[in-house]
CHARMM-style PDB file with segment names, atoms N, HN, CA, C and O in Angstrom:
ATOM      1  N   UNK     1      -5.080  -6.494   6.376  1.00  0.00      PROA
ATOM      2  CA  UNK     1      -5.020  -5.197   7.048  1.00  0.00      PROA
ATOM      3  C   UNK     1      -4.231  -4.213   6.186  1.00  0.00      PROA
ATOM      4  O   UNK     1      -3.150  -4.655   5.795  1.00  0.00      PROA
ATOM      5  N   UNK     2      -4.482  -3.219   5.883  1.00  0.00      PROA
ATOM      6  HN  UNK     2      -5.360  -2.860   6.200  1.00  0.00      PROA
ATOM      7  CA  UNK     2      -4.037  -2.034   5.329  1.00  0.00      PROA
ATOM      8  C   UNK     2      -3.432  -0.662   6.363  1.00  0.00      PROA
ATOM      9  O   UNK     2      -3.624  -0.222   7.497  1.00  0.00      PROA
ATOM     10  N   UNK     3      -2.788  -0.420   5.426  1.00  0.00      PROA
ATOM     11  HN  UNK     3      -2.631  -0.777   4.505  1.00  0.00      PROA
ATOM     12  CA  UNK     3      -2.145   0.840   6.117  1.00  0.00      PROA
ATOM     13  C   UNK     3      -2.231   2.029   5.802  1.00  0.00      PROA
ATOM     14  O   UNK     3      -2.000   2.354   4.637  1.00  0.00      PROA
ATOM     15  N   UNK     4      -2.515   2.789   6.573  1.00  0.00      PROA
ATOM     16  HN  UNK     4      -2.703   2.525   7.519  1.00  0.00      PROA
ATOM     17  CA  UNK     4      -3.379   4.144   7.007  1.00  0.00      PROA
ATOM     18  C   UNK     4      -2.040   5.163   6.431  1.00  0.00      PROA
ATOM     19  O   UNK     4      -1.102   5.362   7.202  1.00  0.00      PROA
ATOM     20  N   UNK     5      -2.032   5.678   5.268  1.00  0.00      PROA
ATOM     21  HN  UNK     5      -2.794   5.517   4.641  1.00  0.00      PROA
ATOM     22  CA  UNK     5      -0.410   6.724   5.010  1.00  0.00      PROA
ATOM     23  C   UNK     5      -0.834   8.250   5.295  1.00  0.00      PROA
ATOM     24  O   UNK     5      -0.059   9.205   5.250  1.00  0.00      PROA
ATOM     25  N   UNK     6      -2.307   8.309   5.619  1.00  0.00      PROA
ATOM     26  HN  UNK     6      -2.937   7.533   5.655  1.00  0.00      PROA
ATOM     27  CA  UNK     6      -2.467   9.891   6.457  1.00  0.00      PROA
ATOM     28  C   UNK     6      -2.723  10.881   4.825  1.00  0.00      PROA
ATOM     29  O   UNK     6      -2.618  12.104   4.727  1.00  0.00      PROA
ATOM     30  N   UNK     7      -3.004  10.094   3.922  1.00  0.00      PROA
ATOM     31  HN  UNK     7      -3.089   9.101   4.002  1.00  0.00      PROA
ATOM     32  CA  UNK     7      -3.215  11.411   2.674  1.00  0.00      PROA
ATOM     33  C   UNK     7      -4.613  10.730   1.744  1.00  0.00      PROA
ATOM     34  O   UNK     7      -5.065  10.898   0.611  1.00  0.00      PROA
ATOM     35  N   UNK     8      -4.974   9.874   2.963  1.00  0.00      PROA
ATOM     36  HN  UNK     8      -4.607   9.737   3.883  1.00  0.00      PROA
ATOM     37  CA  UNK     8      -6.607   9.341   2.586  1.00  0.00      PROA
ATOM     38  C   UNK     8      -6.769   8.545   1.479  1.00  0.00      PROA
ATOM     39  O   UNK     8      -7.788   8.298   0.835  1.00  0.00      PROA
ATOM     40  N   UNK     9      -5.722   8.202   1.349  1.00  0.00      PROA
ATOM     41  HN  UNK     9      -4.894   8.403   1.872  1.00  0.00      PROA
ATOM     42  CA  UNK     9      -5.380   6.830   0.508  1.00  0.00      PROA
ATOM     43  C   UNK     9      -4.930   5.280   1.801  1.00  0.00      PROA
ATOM     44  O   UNK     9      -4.406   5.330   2.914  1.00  0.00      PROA
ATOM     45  N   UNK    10      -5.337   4.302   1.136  1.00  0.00      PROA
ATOM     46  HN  UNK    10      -5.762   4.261   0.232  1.00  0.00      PROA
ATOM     47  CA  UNK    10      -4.704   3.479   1.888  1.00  0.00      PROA
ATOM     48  C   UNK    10      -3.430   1.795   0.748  1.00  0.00      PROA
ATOM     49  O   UNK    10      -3.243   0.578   0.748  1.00  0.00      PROA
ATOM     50  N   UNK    11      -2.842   3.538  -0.213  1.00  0.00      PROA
ATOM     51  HN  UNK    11      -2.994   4.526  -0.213  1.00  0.00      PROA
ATOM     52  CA  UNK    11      -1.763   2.811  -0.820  1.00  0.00      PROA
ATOM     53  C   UNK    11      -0.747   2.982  -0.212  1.00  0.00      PROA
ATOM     54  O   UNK    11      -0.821   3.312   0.972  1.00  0.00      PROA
ATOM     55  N   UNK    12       0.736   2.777  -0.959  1.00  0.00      PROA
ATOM     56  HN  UNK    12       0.796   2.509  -1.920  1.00  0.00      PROA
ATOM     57  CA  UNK    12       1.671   2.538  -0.093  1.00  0.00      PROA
ATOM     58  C   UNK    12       1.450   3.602   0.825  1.00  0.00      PROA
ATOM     59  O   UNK    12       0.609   4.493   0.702  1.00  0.00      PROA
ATOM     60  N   UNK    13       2.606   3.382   2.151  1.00  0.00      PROA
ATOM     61  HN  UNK    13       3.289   2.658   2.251  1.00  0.00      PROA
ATOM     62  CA  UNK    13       3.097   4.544   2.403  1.00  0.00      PROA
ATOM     63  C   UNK    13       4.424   5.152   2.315  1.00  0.00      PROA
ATOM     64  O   UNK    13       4.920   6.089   2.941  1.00  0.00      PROA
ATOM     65  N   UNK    14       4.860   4.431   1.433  1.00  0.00      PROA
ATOM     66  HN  UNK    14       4.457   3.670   0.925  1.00  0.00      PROA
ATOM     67  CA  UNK    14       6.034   5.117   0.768  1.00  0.00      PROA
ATOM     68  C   UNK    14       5.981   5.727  -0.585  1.00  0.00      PROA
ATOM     69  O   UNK    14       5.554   5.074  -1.537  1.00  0.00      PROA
ATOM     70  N   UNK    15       6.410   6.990  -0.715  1.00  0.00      PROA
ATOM     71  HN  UNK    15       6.757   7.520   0.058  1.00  0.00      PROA
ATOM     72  CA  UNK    15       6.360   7.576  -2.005  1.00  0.00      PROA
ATOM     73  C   UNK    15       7.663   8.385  -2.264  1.00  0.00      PROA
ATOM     74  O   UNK    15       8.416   9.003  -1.510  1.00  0.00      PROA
ATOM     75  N   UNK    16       7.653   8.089  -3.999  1.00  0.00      PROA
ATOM     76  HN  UNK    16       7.041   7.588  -4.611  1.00  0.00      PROA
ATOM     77  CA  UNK    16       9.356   8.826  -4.471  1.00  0.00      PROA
ATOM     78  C   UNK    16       8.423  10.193  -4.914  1.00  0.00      PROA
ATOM     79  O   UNK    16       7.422  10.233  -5.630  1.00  0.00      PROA
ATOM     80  N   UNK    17       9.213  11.397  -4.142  1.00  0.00      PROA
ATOM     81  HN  UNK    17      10.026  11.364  -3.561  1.00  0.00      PROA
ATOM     82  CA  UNK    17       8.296  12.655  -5.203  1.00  0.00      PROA
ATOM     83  C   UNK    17       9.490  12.758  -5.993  1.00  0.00      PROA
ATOM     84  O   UNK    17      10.448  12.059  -5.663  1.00  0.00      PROA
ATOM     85  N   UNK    18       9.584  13.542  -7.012  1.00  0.00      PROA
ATOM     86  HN  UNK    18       8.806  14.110  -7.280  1.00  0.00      PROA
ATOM     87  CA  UNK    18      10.104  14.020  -8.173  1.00  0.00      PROA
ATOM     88  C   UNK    18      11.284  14.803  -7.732  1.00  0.00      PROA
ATOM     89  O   UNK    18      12.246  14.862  -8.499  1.00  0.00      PROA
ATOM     90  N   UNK    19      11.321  15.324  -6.753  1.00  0.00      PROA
ATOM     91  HN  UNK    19      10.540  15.276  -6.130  1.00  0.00      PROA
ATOM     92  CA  UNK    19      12.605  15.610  -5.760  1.00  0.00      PROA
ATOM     93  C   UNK    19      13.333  14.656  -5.401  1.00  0.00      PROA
ATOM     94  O   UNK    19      14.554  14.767  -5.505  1.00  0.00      PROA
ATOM     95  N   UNK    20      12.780  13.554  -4.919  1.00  0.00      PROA
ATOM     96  HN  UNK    20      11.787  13.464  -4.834  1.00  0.00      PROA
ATOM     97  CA  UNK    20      13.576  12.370  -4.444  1.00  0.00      PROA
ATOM     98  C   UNK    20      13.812  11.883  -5.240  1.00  0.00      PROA
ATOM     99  O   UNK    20      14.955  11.434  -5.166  1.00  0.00      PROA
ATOM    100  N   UNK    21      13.118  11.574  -6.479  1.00  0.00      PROA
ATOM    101  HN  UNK    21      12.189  11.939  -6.539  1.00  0.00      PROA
ATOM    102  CA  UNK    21      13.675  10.834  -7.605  1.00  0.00      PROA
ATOM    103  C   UNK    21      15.036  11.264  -8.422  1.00  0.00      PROA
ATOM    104  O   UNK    21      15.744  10.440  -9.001  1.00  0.00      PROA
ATOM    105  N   UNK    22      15.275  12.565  -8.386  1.00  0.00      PROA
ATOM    106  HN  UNK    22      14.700  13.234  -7.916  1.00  0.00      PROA
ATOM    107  CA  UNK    22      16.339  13.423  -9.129  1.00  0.00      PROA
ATOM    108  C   UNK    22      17.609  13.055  -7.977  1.00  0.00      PROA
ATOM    109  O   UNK    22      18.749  12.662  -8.224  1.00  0.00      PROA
ATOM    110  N   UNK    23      16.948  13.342  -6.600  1.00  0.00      PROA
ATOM    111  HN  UNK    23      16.022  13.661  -6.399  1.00  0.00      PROA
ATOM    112  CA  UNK    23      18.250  12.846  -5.873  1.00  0.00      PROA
ATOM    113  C   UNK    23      18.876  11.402  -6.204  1.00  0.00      PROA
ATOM    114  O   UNK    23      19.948  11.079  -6.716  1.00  0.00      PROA
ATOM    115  N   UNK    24      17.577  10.515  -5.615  1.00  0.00      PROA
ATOM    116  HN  UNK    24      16.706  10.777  -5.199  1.00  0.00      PROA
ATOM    117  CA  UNK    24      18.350   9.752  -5.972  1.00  0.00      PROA
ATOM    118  C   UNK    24      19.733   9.295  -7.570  1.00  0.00      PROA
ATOM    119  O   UNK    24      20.715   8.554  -7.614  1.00  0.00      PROA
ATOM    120  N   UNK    25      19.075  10.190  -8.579  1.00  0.00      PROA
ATOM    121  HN  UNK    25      18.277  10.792  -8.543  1.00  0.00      PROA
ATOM    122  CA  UNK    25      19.005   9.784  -9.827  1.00  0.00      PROA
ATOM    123  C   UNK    25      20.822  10.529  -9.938  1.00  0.00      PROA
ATOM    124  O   UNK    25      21.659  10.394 -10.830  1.00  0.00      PROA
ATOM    125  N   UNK    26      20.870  11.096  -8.977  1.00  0.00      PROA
ATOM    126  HN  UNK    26      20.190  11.206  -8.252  1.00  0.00      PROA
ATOM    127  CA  UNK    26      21.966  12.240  -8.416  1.00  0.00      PROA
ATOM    128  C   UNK    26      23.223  10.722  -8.036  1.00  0.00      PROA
ATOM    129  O   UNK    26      24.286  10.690  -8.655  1.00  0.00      PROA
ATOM    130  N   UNK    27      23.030  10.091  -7.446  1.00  0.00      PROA
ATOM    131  HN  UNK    27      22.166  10.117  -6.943  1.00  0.00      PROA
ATOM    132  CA  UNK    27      23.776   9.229  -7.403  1.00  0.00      PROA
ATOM    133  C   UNK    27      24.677   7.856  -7.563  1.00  0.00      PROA
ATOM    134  O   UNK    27      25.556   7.200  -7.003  1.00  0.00      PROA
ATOM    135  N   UNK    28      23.622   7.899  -9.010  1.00  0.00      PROA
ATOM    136  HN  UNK    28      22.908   8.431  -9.465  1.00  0.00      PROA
ATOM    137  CA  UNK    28      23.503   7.250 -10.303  1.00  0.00      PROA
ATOM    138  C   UNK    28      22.790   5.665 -10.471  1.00  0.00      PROA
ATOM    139  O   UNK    28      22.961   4.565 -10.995  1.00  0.00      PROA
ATOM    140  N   UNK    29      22.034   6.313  -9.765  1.00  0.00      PROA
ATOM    141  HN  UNK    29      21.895   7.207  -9.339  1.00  0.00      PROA
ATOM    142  CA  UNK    29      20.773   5.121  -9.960  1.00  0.00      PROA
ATOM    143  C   UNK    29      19.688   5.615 -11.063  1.00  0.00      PROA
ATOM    144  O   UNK    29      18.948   6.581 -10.876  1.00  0.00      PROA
ATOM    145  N   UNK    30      19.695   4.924 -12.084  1.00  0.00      PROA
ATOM    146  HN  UNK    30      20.296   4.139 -12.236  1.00  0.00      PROA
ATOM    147  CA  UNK    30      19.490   5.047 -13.166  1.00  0.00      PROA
ATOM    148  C   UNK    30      17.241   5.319 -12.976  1.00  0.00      PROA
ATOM    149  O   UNK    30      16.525   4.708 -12.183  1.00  0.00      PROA
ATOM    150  N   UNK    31      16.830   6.289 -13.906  1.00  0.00      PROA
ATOM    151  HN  UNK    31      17.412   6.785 -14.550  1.00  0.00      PROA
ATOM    152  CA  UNK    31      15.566   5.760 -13.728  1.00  0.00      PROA
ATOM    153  C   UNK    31      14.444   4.283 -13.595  1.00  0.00      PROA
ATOM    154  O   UNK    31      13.739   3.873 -12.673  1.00  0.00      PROA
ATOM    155  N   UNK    32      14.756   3.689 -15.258  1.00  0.00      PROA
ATOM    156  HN  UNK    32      15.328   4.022 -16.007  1.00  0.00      PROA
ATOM    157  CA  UNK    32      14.880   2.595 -15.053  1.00  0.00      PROA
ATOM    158  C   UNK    32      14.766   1.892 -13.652  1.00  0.00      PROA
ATOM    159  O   UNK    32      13.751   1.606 -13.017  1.00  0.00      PROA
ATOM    160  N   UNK    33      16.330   1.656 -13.290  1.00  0.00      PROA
ATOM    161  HN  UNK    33      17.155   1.888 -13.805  1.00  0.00      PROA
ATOM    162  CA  UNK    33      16.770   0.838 -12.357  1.00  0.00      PROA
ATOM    163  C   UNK    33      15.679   1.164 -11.128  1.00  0.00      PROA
ATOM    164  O   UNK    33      15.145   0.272 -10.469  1.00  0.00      PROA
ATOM    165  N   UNK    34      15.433   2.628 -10.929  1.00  0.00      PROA
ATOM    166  HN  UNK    34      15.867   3.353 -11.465  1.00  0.00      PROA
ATOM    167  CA  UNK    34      14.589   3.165  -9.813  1.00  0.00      PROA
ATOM    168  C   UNK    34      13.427   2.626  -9.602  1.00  0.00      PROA
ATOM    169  O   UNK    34      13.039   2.138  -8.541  1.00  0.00      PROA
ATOM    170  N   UNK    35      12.754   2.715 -10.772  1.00  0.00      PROA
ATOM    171  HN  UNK    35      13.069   3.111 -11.634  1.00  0.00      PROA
ATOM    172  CA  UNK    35      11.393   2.661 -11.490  1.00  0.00      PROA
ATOM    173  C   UNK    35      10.906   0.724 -10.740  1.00  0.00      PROA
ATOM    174  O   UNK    35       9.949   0.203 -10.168  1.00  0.00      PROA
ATOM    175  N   UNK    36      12.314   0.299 -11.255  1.00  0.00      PROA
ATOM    176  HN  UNK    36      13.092   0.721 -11.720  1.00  0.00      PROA
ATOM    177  CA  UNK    36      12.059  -1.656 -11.088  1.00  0.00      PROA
ATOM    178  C   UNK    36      12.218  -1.688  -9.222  1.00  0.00      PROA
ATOM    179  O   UNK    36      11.350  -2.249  -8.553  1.00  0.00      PROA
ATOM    180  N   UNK    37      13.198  -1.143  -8.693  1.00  0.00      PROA
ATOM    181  HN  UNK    37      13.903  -0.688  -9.236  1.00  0.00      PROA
ATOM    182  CA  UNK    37      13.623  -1.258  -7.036  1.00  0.00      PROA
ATOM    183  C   UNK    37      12.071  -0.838  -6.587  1.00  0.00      PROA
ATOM    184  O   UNK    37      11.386  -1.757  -6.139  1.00  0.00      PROA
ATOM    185  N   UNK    38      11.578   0.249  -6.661  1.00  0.00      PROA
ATOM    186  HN  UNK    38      12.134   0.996  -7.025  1.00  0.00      PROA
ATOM    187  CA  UNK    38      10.400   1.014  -6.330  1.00  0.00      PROA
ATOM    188  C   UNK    38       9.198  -0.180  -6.724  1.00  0.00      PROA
ATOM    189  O   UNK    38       8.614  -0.623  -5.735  1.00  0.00      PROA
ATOM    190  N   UNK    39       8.762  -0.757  -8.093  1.00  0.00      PROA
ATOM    191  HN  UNK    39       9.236  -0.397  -8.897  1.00  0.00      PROA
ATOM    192  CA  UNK    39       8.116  -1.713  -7.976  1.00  0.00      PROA
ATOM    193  C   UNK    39       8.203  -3.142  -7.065  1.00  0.00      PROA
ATOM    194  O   UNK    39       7.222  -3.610  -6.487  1.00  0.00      PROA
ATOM    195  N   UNK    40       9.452  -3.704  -7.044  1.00  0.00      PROA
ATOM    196  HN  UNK    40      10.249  -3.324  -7.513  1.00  0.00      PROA
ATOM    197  CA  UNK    40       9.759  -4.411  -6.226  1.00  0.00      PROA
ATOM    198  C   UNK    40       9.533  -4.324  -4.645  1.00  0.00      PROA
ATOM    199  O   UNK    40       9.135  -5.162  -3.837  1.00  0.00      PROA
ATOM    200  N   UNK    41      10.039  -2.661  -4.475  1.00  0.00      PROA
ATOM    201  HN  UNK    41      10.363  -1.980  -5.132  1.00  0.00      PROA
ATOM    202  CA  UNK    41       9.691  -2.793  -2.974  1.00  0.00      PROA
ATOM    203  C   UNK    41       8.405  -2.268  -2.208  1.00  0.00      PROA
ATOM    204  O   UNK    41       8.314  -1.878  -1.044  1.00  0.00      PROA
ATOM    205  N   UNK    42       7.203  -2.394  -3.434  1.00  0.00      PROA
ATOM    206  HN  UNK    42       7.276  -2.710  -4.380  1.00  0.00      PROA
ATOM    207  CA  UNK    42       6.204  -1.335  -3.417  1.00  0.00      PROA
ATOM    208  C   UNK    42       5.578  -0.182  -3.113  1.00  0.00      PROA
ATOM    209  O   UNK    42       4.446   0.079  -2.705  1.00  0.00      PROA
ATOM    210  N   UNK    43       7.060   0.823  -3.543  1.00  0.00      PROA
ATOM    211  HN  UNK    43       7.979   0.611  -3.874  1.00  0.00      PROA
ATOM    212  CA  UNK    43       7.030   2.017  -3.393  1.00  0.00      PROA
ATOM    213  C   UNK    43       6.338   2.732  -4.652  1.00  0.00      PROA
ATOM    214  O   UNK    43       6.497   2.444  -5.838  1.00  0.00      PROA
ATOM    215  N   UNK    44       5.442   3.844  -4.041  1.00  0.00      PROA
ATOM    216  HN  UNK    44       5.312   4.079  -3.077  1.00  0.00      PROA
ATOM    217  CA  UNK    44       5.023   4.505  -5.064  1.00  0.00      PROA
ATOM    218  C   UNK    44       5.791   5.647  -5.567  1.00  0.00      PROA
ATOM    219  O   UNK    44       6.565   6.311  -4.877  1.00  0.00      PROA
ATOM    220  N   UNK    45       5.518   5.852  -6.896  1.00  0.00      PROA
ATOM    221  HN  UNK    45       4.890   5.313  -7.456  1.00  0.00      PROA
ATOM    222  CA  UNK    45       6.802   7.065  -7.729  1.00  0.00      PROA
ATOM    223  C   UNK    45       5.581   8.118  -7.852  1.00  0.00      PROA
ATOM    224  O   UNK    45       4.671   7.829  -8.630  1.00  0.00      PROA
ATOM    225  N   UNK    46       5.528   9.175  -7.211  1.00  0.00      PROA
ATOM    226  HN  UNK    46       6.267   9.409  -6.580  1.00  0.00      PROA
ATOM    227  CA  UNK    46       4.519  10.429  -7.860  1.00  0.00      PROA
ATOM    228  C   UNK    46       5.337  10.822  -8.840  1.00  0.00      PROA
ATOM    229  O   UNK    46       6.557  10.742  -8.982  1.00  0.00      PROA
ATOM    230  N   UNK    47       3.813  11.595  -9.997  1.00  0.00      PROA
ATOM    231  HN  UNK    47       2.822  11.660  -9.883  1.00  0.00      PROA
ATOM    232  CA  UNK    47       4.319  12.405 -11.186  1.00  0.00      PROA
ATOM    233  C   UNK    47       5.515  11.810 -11.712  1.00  0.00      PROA
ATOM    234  O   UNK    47       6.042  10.707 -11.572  1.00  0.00      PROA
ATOM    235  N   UNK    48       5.848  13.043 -12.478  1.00  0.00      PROA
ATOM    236  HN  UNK    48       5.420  13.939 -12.593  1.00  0.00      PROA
ATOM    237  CA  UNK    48       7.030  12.731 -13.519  1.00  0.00      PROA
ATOM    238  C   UNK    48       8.009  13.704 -13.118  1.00  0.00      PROA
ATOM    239  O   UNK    48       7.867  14.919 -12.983  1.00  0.00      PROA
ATOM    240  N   UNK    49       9.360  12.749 -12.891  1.00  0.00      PROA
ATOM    241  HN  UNK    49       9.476  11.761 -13.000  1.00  0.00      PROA
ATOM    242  CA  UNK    49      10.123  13.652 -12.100  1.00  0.00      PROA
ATOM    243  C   UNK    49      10.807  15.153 -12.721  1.00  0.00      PROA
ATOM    244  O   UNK    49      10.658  15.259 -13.938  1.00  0.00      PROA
ATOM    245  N   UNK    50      11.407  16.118 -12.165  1.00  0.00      PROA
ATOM    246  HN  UNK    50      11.528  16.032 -11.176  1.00  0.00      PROA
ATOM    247  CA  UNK    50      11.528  17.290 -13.192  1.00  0.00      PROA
ATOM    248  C   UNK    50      12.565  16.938 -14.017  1.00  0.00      PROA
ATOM    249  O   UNK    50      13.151  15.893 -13.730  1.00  0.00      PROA
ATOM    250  N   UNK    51      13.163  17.951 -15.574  1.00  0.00      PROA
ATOM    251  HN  UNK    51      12.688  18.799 -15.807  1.00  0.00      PROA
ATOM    252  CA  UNK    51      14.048  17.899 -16.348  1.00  0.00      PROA
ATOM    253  C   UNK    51      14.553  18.104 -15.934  1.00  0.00      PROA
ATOM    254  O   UNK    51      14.122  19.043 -15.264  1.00  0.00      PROA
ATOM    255  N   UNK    52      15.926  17.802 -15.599  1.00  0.00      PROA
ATOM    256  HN  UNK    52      16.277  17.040 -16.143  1.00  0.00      PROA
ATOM    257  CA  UNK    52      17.340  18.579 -14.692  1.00  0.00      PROA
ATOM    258  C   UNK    52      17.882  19.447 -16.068  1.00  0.00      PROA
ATOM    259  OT1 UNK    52      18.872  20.175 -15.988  1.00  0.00      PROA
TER     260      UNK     52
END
């Protein structure tokens, strides 16, 4: 069974946007480190997050 995330995909339904990624990245969770947690917990990462 799959799950319905409402954007007509039926991948995760969790996603890091490029906003969330900088936050998080804000509290020193390294990309990297992000990049591996996010695979692990099969979260998807949109795009490429912005240059701060």
């Amino acid at each position: 069974m799959t799950e319905y995330n409402g954007a007509g995909t039926t991948s995760s339904p969790v996603v890091l946007t490029p906003e969330v990624q900088r936050a998080v990245w804000s509290w020193g969770v390294g990309p990297a480190a992000l990049a591996d947690l996010a695979r692990s917990c099969g979260i998807e990462i949109l795009g490429l997050p912005p240059v701060a």
